[in-house]
Short mmCIF file of C-alpha atoms and ligand atoms in Angstrom, two decimals:
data_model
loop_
_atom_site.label_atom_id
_atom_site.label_comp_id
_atom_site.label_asym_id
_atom_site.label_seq_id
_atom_site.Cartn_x
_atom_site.Cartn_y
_atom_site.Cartn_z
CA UNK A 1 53.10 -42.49 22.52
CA UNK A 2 56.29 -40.54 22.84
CA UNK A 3 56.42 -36.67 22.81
CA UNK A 4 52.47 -35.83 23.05
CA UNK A 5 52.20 -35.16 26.53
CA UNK A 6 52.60 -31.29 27.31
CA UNK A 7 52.28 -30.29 23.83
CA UNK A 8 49.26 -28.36 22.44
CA UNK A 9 47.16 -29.66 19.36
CA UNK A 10 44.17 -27.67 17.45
CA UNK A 11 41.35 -30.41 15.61
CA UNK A 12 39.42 -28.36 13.27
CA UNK A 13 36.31 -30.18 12.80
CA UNK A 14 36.67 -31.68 15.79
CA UNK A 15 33.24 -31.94 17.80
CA UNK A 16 32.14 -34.99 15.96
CA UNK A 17 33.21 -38.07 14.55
CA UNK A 18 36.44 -38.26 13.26
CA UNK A 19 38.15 -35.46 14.96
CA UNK A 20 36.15 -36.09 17.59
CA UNK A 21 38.32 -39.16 17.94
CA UNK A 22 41.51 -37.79 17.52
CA UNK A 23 40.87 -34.84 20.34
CA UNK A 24 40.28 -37.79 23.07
CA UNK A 25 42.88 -39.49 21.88
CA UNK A 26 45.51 -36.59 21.66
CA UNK A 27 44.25 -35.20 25.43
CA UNK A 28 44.24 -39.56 26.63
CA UNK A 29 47.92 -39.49 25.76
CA UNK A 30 48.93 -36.02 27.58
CA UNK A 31 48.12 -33.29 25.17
CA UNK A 32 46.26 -29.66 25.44
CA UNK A 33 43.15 -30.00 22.84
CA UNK A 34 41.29 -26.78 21.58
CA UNK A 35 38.54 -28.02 19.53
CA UNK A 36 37.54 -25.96 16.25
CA UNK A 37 34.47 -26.42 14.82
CA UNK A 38 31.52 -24.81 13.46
CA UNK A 39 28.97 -26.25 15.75
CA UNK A 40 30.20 -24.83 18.66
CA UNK A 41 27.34 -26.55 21.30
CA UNK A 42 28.60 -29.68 20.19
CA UNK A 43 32.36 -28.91 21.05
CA UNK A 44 31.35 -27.03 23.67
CA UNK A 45 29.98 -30.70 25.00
CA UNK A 46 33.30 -32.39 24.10
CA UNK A 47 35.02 -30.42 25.95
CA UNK A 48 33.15 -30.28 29.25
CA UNK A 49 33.80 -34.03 29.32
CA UNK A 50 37.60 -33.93 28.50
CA UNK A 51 37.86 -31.69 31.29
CA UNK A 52 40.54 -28.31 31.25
CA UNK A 53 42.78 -30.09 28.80
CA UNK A 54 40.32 -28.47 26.11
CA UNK A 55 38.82 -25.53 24.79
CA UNK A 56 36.23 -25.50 22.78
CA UNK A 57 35.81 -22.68 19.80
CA UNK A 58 33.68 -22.09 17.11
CA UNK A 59 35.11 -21.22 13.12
CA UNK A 60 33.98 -21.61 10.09
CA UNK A 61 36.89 -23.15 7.64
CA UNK A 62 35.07 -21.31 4.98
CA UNK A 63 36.27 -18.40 6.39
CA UNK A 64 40.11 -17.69 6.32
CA UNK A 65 39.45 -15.01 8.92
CA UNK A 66 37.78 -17.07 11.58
CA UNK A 67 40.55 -19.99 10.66
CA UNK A 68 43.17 -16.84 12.09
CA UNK A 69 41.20 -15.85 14.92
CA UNK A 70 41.11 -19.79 15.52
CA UNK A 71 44.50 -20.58 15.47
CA UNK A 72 45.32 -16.99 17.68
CA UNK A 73 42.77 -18.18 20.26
CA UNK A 74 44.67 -21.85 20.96
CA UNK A 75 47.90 -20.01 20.84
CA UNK A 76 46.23 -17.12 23.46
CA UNK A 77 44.57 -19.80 25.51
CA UNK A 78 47.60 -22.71 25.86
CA UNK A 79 50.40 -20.62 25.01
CA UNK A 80 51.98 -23.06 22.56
CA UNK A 81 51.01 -24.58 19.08
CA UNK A 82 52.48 -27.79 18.46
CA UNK A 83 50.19 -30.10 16.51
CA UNK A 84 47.48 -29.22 13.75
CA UNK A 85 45.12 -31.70 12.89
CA UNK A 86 42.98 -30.19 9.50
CA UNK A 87 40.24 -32.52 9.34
CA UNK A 88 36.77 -30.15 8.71
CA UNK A 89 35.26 -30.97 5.60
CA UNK A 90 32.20 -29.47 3.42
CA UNK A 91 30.39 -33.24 3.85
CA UNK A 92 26.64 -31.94 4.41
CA UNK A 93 23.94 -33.88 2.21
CA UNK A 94 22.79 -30.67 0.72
CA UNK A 95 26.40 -30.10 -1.17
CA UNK A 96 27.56 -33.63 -1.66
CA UNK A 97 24.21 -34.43 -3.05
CA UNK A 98 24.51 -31.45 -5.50
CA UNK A 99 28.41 -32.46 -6.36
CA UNK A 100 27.87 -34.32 -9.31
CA UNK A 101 30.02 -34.70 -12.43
CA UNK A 102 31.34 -31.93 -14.89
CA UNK A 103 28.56 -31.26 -16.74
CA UNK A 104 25.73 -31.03 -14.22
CA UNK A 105 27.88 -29.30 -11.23
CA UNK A 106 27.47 -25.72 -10.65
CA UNK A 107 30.31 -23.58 -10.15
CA UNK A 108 29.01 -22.47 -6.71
CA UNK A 109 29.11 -26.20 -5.27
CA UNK A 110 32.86 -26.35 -6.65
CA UNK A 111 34.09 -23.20 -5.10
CA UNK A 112 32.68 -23.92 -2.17
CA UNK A 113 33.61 -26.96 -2.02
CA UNK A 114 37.72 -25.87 -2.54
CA UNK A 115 36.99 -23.19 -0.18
CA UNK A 116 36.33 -25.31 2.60
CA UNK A 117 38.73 -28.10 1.85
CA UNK A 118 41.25 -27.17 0.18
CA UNK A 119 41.67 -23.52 1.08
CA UNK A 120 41.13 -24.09 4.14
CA UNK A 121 43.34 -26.39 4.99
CA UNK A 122 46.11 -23.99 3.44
CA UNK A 123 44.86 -21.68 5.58
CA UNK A 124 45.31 -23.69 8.42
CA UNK A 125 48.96 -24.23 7.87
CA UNK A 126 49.46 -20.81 6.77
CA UNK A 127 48.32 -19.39 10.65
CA UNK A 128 49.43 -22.40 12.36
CA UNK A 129 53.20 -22.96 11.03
CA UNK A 130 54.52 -19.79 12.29
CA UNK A 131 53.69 -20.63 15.60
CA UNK A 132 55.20 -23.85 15.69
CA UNK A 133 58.07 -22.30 14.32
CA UNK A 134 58.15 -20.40 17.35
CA UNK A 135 58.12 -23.51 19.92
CA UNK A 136 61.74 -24.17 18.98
CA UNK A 137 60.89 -27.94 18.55
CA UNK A 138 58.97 -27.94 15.43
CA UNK A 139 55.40 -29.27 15.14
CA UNK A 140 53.65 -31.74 12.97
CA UNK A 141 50.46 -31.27 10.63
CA UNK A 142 47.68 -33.63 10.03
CA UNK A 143 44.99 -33.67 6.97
CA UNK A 144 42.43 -35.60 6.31
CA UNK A 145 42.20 -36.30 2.80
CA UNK A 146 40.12 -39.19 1.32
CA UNK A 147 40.39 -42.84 -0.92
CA UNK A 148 37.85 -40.43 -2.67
CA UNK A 149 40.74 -38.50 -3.47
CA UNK A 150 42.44 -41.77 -4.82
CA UNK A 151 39.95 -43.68 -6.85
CA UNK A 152 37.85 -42.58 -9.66
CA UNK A 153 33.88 -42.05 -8.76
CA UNK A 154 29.98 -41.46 -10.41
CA UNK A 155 29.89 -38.55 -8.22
CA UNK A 156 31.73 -35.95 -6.02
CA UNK A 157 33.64 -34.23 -8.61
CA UNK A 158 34.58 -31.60 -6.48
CA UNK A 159 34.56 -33.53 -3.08
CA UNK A 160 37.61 -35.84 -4.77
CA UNK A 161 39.47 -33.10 -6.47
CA UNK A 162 39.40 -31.18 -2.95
CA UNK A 163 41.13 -34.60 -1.29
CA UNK A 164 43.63 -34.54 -3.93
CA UNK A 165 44.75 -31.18 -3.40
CA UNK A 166 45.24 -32.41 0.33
CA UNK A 167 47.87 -34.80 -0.57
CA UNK A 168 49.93 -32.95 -2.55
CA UNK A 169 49.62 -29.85 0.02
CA UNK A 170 50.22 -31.99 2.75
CA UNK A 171 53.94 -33.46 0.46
CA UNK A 172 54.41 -30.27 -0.58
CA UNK A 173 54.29 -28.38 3.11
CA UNK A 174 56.43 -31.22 4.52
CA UNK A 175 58.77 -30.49 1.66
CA UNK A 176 59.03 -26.59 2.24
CA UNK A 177 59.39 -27.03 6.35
CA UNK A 178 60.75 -30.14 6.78
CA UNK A 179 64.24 -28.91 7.78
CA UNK A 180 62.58 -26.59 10.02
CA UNK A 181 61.35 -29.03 12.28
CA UNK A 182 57.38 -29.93 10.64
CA UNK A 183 56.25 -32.57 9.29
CA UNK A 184 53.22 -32.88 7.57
CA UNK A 185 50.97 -35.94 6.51
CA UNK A 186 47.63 -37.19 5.30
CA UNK A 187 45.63 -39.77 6.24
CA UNK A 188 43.21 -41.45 3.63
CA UNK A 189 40.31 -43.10 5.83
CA UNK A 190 38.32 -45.46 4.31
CA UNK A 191 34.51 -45.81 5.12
CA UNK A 192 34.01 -44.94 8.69
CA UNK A 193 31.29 -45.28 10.98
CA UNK A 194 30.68 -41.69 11.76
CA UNK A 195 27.05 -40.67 13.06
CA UNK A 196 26.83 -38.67 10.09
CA UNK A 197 27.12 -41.75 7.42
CA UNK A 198 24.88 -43.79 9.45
CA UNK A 199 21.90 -43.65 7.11
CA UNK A 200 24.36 -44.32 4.04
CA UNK A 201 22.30 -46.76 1.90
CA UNK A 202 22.68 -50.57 3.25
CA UNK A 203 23.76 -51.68 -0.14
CA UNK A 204 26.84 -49.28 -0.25
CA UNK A 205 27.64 -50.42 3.35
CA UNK A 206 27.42 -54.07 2.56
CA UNK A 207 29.44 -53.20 -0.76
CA UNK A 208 32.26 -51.58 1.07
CA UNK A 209 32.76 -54.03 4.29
CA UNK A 210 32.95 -56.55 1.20
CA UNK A 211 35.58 -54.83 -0.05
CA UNK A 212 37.59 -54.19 3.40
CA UNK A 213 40.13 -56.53 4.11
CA UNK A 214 39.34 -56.87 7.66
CA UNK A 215 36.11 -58.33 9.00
CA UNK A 216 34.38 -54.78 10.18
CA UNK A 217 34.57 -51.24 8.69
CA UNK A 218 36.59 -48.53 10.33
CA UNK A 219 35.51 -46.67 13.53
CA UNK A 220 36.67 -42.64 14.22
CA UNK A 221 39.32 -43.97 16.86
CA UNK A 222 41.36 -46.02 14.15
CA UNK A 223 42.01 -42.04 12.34
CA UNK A 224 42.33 -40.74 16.00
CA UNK A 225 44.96 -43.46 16.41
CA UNK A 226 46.65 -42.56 13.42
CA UNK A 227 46.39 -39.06 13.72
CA UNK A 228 48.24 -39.21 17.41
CA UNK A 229 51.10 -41.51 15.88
CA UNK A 230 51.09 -38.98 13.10
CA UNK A 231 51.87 -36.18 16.13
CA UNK A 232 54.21 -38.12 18.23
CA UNK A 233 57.76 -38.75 18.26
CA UNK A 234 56.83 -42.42 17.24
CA UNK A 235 56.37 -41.15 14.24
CA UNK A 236 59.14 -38.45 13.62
CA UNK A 237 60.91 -40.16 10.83
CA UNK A 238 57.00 -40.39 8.56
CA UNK A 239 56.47 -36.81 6.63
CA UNK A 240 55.28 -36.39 3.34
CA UNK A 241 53.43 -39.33 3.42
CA UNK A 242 49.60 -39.73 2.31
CA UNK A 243 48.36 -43.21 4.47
CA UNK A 244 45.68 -45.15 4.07
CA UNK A 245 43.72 -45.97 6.83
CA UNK A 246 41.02 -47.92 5.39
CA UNK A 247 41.01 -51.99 6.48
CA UNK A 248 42.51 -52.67 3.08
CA UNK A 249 39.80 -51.16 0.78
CA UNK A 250 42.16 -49.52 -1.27
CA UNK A 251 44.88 -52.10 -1.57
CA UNK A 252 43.10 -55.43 -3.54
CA UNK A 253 42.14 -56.50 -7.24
CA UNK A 254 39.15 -55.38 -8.16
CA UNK A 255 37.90 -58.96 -8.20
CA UNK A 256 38.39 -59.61 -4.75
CA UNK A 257 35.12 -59.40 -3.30
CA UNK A 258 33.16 -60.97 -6.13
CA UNK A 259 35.31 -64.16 -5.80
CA UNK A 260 35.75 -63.84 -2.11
CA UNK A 261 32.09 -63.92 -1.58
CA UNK A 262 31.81 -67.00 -4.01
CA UNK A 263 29.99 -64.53 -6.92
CA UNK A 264 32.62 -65.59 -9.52
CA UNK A 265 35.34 -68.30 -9.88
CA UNK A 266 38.69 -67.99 -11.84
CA UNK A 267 37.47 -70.17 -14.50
N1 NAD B 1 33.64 -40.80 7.70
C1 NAD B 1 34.24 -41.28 6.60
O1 NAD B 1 33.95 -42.40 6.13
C2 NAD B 1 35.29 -40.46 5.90
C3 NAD B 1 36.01 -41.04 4.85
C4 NAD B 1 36.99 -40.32 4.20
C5 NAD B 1 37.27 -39.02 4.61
N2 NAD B 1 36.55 -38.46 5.63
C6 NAD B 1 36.90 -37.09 6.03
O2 NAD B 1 37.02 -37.05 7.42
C7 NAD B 1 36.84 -35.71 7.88
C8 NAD B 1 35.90 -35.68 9.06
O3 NAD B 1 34.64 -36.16 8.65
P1 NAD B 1 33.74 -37.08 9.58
O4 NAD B 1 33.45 -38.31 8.82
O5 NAD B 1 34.31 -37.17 10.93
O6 NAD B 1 32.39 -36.21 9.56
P2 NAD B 1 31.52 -35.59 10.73
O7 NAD B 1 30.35 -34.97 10.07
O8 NAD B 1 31.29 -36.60 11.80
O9 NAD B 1 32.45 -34.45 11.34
C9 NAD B 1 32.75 -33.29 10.61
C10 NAD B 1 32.88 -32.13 11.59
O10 NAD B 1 33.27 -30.97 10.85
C11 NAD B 1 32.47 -29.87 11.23
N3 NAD B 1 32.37 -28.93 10.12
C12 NAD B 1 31.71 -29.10 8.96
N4 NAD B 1 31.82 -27.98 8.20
C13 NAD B 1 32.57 -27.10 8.92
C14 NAD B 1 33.03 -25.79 8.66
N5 NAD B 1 32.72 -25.12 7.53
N6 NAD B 1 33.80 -25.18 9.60
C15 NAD B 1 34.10 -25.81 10.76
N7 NAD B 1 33.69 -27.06 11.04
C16 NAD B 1 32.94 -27.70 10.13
C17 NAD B 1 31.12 -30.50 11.58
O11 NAD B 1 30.34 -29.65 12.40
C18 NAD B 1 31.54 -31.79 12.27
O12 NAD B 1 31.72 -31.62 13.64
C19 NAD B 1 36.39 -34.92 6.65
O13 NAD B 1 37.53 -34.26 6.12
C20 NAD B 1 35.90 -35.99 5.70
O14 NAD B 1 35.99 -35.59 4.35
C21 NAD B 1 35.57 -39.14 6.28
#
């Protein structure tokens, strides 16, 4: 991909999965990786095998202070910030399980839930712009928002408000420094195969490959694919944009996979 080599890139969230993904990909096409992410033995593994192209560096995107000292620490360390890819995401068991609907939620599980999400992915741009303004060449911004932040749900009240919020941050920060060089998009994955949904309940899996267009459900390196595109020059006509990287899950009548799978006929 065009314009990725030499240029510097911070993944928050990035030790695992998803931005996991997107940091090999980023440093396989040229670019300087520091890896932000709360478990810091597990990016601190990452980077030892991507070699001095990354850094590894523990935050917590609760904390707007540590998301600073995170985005000062790429700029000390590389020099440059080019690319930001704001992908953590509160997506433990013990708050999605307790992110229920409006009546049973507690407030604590919302704020928390914004906090980490939403805030700080604002927080994010708000450290990280000025120092792409400073490259002379602009940057580009990456968020990973969610078809949960899409689609109606029984649960997750707070989890899809959060997404939604992405979306229109994400249009609304390529609106305000667009001329200035940034872009900024999100990325909507659908279900992917992350270690940490790999004890989602079979029938939910089999429910969603049923409803993906394409015969498999969506690995980390199809976002990390994205998420480079998103970054390079390939891509420096797409801002404001929220894409859906999801096999087709989010694009079919809802009675596509009853009659596809020969459950129920037209007439
Ligand atoms: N996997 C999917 O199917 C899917 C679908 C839609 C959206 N997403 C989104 O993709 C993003 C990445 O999720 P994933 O599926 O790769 O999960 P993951 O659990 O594999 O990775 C998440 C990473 O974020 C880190 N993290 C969690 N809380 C943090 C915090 N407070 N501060 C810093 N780092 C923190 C974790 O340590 C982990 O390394 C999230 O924004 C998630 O909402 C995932």
């Amino acid at each position: 991909m065009r314009g990725i080599a030499g240029k510097v890139a911070l993944v928050t969230g990035g030790a695992a999965g998803i931005g996991a993904a997107a940091c090999r990909r980023l440093v396989a096409e040229g670019a300087r990786v520091a890896i932000g992410d709360i478990d810091h033995d597990k990016a601190q593994a990452l980077a030892a095998e991507l070699g001095t192209d990354a850094l590894a560096l523990a935050f917590d995107a609760e904390d707007t202070d540590s998301i600073k000292a995170l985005v000062d620490s790429t700029v000390a360390h590389f020099g440059r910030l080019d690319f930001l890819f704001n992908n953590a995401a509160l997506v433990s068991r013990e708050v999605i399980g307790q992110d229920s609907n409006p009546v049973d939620i507690d407030f604590a599980i919302w704020d928390r839930t914004m906090a980490v999400n939403a805030r700080g992915y604002l927080a994010g741009c708000k450290y990280a712009i000025p120092h792409m303004l400073k490259t002379g060449s602009g940057g580009a911004i990456v968020m990973t928002a969610s078809g949960s932040g899409l689609l109606g749900d029984l649960s997750n009240i707070a989890y899809a408000a959060s997404k939604a919020a992405i979306m229109s941050m994400a249009r609304t920060v390529a609106t305000q420094y667009g001329k200035q060089g940034i872009r900024c998009n999100a990325i909507n994955p659908g279900l992917i195969q992350v270690e940490a949904r790999k004890n989602m309940p079979a029938p939910v899996v089999e429910i969603m490959l049923r409803n993906t267009l394409v015969p498999r459900l969506g690995l980390p390196e199809d976002i990390g694919g994205m998420v480079a595109f998103l970054c390079s020059d390939d891509g420096a006509f797409i801002t404001g944009q929220a894409i859906n990287v999801d096999g087709g899950l989010q694009s079919h009548m809802p009675y596509y996979a009853d009659f596809a799978s020969g459950g129920a006929k037209w007439s």
